[in-house]
PDB file of C-alpha atoms (C1' of nucleotides) in Angstrom:
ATOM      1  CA  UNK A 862       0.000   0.000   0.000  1.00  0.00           C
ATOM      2  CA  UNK A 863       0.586   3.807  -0.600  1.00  0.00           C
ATOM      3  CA  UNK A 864       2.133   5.011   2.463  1.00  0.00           C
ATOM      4  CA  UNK A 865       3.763   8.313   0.511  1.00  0.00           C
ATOM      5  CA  UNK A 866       2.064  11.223  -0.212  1.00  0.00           C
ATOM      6  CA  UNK A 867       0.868  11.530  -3.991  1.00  0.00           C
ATOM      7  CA  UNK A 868       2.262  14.778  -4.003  1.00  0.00           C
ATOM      8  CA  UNK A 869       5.895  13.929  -3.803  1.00  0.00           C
ATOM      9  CA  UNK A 870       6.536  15.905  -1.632  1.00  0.00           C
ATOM     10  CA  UNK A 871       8.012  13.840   0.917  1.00  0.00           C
ATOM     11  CA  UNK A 872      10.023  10.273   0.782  1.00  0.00           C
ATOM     12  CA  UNK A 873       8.663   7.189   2.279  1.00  0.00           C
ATOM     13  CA  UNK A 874      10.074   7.402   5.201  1.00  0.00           C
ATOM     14  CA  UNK A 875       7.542  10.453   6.448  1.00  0.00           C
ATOM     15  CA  UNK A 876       4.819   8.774   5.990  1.00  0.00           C
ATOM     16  CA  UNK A 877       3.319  11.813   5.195  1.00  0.00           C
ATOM     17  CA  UNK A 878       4.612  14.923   7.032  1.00  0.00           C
ATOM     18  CA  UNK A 879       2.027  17.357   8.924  1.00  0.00           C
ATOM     19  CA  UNK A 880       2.160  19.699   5.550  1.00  0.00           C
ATOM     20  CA  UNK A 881       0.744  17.374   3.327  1.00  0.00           C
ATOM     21  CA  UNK A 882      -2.475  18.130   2.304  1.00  0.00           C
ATOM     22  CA  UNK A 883      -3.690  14.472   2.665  1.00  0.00           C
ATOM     23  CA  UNK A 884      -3.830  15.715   6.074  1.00  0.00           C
ATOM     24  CA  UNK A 885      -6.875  18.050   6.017  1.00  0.00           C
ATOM     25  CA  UNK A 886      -8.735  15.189   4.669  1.00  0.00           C
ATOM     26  CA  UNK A 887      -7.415  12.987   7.626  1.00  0.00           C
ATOM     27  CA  UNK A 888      -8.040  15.712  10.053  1.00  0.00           C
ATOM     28  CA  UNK A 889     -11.905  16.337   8.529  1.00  0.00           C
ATOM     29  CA  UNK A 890     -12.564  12.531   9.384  1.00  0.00           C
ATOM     30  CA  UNK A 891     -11.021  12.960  13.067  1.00  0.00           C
ATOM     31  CA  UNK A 892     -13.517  14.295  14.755  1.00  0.00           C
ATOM     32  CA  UNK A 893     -16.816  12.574  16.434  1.00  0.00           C
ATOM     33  CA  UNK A 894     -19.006  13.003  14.332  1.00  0.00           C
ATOM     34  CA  UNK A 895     -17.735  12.456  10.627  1.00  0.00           C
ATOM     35  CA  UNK A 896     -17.884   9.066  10.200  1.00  0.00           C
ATOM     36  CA  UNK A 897     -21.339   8.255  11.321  1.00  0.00           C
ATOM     37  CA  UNK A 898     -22.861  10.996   9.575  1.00  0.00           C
ATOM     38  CA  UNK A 899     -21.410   9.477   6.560  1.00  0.00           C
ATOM     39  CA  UNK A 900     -22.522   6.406   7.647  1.00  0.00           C
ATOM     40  CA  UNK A 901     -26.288   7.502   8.382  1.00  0.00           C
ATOM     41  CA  UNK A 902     -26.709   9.041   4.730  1.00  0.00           C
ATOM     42  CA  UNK A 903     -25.298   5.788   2.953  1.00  0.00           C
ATOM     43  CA  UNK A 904     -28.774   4.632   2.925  1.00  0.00           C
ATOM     44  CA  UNK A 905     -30.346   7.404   1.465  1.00  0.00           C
ATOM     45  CA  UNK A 906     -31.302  11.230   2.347  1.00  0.00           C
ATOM     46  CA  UNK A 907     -31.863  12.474   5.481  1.00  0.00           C
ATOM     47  CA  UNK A 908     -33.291  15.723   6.934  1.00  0.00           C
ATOM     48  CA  UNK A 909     -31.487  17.730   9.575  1.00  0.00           C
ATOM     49  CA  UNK A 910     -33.970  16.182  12.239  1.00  0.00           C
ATOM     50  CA  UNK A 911     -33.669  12.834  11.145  1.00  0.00           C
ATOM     51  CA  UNK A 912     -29.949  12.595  11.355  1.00  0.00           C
ATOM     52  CA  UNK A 913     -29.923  14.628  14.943  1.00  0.00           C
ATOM     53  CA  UNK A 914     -31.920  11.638  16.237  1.00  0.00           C
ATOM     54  CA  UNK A 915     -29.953   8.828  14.324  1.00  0.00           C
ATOM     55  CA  UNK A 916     -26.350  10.199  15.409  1.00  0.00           C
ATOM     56  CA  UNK A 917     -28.259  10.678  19.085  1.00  0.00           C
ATOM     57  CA  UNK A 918     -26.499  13.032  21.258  1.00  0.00           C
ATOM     58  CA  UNK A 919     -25.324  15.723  18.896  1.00  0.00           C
ATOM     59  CA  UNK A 920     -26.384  19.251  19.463  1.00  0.00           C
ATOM     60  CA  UNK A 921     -27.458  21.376  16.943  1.00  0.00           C
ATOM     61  CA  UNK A 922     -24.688  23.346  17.063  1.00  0.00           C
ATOM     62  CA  UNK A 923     -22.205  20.391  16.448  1.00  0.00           C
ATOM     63  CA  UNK A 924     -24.471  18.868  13.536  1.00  0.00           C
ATOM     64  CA  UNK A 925     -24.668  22.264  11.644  1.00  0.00           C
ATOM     65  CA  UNK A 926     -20.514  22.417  11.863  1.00  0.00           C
ATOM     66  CA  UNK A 927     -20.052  18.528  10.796  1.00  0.00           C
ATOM     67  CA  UNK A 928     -22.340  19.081   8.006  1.00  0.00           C
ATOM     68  CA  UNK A 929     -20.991  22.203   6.582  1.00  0.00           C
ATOM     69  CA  UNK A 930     -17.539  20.593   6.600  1.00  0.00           C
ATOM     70  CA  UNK A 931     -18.670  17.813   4.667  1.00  0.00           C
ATOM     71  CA  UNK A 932     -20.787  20.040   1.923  1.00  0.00           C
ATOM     72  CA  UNK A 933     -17.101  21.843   2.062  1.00  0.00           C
ATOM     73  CA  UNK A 934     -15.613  19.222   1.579  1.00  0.00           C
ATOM     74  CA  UNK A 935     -17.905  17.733  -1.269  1.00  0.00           C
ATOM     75  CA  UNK A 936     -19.053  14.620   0.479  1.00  0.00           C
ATOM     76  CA  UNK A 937     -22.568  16.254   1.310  1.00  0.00           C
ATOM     77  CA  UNK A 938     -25.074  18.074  -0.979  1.00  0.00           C
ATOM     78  CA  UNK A 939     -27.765  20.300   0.665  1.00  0.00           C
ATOM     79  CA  UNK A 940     -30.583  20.606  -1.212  1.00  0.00           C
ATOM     80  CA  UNK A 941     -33.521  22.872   0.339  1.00  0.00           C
ATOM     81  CA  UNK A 942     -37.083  22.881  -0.472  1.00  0.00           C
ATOM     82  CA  UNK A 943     -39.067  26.062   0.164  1.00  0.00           C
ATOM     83  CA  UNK A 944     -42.161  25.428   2.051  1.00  0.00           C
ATOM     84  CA  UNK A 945     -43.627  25.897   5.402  1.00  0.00           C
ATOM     85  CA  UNK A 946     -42.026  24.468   7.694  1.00  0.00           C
ATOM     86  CA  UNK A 947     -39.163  24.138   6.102  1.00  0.00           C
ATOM     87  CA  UNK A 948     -37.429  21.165   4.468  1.00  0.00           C
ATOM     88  CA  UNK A 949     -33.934  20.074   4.164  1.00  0.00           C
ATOM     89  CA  UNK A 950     -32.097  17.513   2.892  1.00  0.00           C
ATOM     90  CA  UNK A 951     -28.672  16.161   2.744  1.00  0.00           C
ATOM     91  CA  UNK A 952     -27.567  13.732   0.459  1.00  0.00           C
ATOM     92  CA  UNK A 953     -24.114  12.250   0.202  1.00  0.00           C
ATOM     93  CA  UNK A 954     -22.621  13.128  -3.257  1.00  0.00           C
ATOM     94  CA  UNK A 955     -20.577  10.706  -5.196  1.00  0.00           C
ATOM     95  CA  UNK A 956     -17.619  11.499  -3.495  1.00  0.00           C
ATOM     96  CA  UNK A 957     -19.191  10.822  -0.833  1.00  0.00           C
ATOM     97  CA  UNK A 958     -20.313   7.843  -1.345  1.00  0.00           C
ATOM     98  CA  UNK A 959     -17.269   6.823  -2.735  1.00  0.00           C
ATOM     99  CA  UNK A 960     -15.500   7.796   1.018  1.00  0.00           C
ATOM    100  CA  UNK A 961     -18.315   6.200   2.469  1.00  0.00           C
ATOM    101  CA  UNK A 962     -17.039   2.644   1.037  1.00  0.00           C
ATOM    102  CA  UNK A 963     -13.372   2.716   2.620  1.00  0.00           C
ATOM    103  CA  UNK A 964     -15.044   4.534   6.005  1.00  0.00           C
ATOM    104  CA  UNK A 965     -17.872   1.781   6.074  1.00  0.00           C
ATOM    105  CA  UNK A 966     -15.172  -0.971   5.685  1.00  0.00           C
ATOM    106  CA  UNK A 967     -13.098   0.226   8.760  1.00  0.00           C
ATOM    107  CA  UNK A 968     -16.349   0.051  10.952  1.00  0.00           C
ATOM    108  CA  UNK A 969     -17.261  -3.772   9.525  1.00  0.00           C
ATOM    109  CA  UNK A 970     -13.261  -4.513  10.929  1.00  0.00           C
ATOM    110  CA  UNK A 971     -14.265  -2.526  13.958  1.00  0.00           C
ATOM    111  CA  UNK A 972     -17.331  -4.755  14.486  1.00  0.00           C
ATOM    112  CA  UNK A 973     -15.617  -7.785  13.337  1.00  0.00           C
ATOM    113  CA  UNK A 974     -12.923  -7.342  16.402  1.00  0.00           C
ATOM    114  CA  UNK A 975     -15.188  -5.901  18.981  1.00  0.00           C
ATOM    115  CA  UNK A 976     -13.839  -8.495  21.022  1.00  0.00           C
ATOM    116  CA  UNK A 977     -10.224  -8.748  20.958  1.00  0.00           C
ATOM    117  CA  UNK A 978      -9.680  -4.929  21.594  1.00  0.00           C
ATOM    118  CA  UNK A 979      -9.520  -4.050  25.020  1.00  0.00           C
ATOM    119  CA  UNK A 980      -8.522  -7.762  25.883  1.00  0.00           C
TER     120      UNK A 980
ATOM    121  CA  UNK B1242     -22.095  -3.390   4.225  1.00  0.00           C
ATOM    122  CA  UNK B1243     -23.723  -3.477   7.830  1.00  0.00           C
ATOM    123  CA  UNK B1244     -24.268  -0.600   9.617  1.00  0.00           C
ATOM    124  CA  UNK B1245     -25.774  -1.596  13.303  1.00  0.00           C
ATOM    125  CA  UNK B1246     -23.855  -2.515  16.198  1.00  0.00           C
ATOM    126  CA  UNK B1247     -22.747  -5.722  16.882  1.00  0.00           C
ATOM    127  CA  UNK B1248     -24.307  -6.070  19.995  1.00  0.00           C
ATOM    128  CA  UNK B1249     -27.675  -5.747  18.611  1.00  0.00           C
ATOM    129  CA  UNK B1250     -28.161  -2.845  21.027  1.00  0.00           C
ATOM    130  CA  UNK B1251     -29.643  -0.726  18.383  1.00  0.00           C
ATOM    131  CA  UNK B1252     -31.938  -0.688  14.918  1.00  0.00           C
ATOM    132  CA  UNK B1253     -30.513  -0.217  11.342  1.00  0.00           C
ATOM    133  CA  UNK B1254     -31.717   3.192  11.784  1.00  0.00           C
ATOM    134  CA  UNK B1255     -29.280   4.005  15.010  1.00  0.00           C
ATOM    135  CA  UNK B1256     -26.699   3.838  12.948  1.00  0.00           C
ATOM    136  CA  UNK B1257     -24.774   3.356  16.043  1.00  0.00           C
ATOM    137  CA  UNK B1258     -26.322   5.259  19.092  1.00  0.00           C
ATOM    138  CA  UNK B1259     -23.402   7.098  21.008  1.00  0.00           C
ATOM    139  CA  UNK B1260     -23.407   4.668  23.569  1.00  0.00           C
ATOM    140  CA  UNK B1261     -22.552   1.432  21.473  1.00  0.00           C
ATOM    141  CA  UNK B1262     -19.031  -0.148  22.303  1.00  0.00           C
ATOM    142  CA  UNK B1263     -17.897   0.906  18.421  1.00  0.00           C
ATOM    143  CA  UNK B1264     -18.288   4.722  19.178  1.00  0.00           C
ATOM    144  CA  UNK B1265     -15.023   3.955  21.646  1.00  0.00           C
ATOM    145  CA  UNK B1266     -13.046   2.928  18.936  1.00  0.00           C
ATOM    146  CA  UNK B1267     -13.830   5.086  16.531  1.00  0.00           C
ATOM    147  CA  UNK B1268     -13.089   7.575  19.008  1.00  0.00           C
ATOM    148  CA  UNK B1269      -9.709   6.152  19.102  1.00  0.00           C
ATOM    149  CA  UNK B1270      -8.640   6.813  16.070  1.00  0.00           C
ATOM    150  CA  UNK B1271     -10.318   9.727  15.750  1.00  0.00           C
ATOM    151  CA  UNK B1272      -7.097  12.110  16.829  1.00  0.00           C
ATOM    152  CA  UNK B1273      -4.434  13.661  14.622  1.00  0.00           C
ATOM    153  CA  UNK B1274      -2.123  11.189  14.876  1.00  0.00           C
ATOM    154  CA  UNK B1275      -3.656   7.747  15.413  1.00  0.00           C
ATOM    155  CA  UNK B1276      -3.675   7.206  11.933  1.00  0.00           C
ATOM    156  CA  UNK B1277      -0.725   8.505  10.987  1.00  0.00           C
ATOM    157  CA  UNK B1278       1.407   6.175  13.772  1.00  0.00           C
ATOM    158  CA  UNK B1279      -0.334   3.282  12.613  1.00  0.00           C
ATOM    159  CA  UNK B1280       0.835   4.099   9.201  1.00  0.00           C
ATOM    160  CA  UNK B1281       4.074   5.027  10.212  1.00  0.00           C
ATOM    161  CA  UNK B1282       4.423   1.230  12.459  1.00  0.00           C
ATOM    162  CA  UNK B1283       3.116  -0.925   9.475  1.00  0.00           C
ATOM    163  CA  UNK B1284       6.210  -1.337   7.865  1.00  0.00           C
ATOM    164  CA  UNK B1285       8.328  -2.358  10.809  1.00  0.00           C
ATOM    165  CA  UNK B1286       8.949  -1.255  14.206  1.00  0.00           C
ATOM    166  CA  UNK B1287      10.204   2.354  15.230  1.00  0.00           C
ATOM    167  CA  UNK B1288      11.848   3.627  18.442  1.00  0.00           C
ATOM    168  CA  UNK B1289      10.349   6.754  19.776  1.00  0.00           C
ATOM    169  CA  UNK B1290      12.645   8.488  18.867  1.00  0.00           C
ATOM    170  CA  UNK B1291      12.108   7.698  14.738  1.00  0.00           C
ATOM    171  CA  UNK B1292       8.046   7.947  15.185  1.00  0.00           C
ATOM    172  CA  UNK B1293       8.222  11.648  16.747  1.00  0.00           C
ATOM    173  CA  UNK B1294      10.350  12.479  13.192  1.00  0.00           C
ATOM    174  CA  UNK B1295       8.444  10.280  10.940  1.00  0.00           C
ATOM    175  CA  UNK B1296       5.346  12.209  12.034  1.00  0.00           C
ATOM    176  CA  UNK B1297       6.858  15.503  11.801  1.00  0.00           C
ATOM    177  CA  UNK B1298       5.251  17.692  14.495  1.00  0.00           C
ATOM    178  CA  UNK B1299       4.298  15.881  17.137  1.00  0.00           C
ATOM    179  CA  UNK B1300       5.509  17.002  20.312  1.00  0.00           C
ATOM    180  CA  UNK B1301       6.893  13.997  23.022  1.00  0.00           C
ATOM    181  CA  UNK B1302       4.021  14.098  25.093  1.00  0.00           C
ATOM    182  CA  UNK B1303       1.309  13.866  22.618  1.00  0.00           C
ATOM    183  CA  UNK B1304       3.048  11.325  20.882  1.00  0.00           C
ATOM    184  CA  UNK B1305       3.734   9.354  24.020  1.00  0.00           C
ATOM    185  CA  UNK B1306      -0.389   9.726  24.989  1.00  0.00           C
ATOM    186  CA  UNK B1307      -1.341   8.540  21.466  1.00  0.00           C
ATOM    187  CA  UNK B1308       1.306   5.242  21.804  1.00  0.00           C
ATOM    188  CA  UNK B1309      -0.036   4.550  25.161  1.00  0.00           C
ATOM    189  CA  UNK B1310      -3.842   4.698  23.844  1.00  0.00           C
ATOM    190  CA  UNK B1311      -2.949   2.713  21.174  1.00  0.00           C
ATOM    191  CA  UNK B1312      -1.134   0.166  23.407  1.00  0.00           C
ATOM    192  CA  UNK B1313      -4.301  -0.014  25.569  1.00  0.00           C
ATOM    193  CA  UNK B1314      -6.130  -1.213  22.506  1.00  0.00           C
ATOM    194  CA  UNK B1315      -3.832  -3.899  22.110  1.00  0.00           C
ATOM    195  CA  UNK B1316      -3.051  -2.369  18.826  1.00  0.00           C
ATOM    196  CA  UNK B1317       0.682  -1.713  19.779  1.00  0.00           C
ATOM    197  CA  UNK B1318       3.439  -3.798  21.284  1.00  0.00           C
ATOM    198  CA  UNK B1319       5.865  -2.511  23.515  1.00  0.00           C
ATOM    199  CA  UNK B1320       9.267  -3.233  24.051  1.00  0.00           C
ATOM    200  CA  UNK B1321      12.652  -2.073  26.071  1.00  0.00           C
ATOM    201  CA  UNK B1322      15.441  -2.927  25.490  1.00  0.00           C
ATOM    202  CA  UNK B1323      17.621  -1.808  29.106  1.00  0.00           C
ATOM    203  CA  UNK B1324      20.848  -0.463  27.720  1.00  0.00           C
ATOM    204  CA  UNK B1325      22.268   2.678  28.029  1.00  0.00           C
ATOM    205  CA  UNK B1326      21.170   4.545  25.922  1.00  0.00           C
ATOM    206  CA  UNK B1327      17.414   3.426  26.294  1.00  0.00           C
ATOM    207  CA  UNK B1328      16.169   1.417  23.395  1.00  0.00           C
ATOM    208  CA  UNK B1329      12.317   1.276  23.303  1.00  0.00           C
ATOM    209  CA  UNK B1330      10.355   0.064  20.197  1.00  0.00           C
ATOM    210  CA  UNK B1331       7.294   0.518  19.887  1.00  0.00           C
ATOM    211  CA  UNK B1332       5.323  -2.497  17.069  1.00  0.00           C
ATOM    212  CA  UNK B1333       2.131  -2.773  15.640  1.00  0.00           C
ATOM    213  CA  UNK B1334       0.384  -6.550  17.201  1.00  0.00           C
ATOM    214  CA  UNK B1335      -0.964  -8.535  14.978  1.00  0.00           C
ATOM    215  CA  UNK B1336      -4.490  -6.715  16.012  1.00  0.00           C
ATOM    216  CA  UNK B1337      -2.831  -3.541  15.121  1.00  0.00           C
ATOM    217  CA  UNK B1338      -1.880  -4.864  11.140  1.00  0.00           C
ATOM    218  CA  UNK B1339      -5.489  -5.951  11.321  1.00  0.00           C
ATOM    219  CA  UNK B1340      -6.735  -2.065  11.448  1.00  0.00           C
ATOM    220  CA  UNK B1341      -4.269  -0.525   9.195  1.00  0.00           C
ATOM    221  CA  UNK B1342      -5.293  -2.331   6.615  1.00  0.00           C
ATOM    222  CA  UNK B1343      -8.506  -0.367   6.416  1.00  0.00           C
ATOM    223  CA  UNK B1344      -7.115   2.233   7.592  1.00  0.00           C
ATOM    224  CA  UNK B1345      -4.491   2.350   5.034  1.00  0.00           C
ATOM    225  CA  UNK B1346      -7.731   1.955   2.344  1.00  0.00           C
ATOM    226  CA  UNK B1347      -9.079   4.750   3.810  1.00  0.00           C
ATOM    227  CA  UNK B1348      -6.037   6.808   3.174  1.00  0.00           C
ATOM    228  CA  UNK B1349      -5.072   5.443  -0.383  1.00  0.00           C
ATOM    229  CA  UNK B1350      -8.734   6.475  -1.284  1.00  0.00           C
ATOM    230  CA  UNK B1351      -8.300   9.873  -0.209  1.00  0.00           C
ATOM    231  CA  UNK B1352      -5.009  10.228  -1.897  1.00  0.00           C
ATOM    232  CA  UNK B1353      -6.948   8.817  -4.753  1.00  0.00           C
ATOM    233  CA  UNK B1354      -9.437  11.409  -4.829  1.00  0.00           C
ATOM    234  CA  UNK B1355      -7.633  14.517  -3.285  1.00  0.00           C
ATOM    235  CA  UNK B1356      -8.043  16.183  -6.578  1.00  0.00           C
ATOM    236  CA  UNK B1357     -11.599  16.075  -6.227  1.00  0.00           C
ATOM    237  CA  UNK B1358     -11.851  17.432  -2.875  1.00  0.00           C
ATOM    238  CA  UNK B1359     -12.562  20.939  -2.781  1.00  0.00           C
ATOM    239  CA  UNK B1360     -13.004  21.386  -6.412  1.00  0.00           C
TER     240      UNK B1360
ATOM    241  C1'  DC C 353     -38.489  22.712  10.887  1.00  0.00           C
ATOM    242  C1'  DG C 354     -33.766  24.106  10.469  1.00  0.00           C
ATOM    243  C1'  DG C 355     -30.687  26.242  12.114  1.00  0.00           C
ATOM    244  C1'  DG C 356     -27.979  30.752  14.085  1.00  0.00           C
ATOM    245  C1'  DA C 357     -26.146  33.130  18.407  1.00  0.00           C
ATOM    246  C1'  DT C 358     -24.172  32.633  22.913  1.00  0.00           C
ATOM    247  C1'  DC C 359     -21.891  31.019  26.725  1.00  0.00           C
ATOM    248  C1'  DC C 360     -19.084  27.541  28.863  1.00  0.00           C
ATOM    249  C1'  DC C 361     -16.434  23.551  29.650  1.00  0.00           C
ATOM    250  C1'  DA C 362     -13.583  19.478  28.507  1.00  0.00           C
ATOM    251  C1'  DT C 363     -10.158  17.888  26.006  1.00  0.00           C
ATOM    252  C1'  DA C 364      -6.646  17.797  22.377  1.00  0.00           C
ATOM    253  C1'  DT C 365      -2.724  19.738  21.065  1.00  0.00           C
ATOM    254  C1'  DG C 366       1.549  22.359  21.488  1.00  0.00           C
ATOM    255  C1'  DA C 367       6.039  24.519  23.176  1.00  0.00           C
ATOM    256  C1'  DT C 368       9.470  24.085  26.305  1.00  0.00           C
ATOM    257  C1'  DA C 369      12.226  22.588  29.938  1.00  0.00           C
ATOM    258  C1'  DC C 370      13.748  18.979  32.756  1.00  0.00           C
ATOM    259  C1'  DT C 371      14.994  14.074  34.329  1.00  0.00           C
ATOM    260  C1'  DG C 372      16.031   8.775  34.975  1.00  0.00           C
TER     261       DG C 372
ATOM    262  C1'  DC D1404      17.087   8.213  24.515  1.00  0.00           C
ATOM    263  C1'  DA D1405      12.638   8.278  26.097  1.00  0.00           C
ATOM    264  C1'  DG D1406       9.932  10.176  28.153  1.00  0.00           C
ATOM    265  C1'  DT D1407       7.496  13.435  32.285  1.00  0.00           C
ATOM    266  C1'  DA D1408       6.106  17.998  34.150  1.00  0.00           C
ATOM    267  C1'  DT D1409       4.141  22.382  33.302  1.00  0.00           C
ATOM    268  C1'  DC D1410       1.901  25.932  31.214  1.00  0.00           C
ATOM    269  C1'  DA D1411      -0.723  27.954  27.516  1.00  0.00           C
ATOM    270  C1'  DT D1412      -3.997  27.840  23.764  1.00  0.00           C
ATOM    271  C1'  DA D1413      -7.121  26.170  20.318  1.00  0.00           C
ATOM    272  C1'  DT D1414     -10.852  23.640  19.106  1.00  0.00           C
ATOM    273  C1'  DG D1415     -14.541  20.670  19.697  1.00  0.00           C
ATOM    274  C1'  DG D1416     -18.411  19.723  21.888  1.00  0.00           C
ATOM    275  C1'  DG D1417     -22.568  20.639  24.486  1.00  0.00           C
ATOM    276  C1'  DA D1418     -26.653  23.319  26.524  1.00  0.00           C
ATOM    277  C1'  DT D1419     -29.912  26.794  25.763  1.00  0.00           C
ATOM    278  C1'  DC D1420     -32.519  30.137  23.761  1.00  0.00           C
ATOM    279  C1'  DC D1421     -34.164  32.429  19.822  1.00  0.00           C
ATOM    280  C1'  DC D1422     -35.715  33.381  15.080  1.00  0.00           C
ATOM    281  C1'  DG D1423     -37.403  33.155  10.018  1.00  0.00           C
TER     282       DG D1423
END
DNA sequence: CGGGATCCCATATGATACTG
DNA sequence: CAGTATCATATGGGATCCCG
């Protein structure tokens, strides 16, 4: 596997340094959030409400900021639809999806070993 | 790919509630440098001294708090060697290859696709 | 309903200096 | 060399209240 940055920028041997901009993408997914957003739109659409119950315990707040880094980031699509009360969706894009496929894979192996962390 | 907890605590439409067993995990790797010291172990083991370069940035005690979170999982080995100087190596367990393999699919994806972030 | 505005706290991260 | 001790700061996260 790739450990070096596609960039060139540095040799194999950093791994990648802080600089890179692989990075930001790494940092985007750190957080609490991220990930199971991702993985709660895999299935299809949700609306702001929906998803605030699903990822259970986020405020507001916190939701609005991990979904306006994703839309940044051009894993979510926001699509609003003018009427009373108001409606809003968001949607993974195909980028999205297509993070949502390595992301989903590290939770299976999660799952999968459940037991043997911690042991 | 399936998206409920293992334990069957929750419904396909928790996703994972925050207080599933995963949500620990994921928590655990998601940090700035987790990732990158798994990444940085998989091809052989490193001294301290060699991780805190490799990752370029990291200042002793952060890096020692993310080795001793990772040894906790059981996704790190480690070992000293008494001599003077002090020889300690830190090694990924066999657990610990088992996560950077989708970890490392994670980040060849998103060197993949870096071009299409933030376009 | 979908947030924005505030206030506040916990924790992560960092820089630096020091020690077994 | 491999950390630990300390101090300082940034950011994330959470609670609440309010508004179009």
């Amino acid at each position: 596997m790739a450990l070096s940055c596609p960039t060139g920028q540095h040799d194999k041997h950093d791994v990648y340094a802080a600089q890179c901009p692989c990075r930001g993408v790494l940092d985007l997914l750190a957080n609490k959030w991220t990930a199971l957003a991702i993985g709660a739109l895999e299935e299809g659409p949700l609306r702001f409400g929906e998803l605030q119950r699903q990822l259970e315990g986020v405020s507001p707040k916190v939701l609005t900021q991990t979904l306006r880094r994703l839309e940044e980031a051009g894993f979510v699509d926001r699509t609003i639809y003018p009427a009373v009360p108001l409606h809003v969706e968001y949607n993974l894009t195909e980028l999205g999806h297509g993070v949502a496929e390595p992301l989903g894979a590290l939770r299976s192996w999660v799952e999968r070993n459940l037991d043997r962390i911690n042991a």
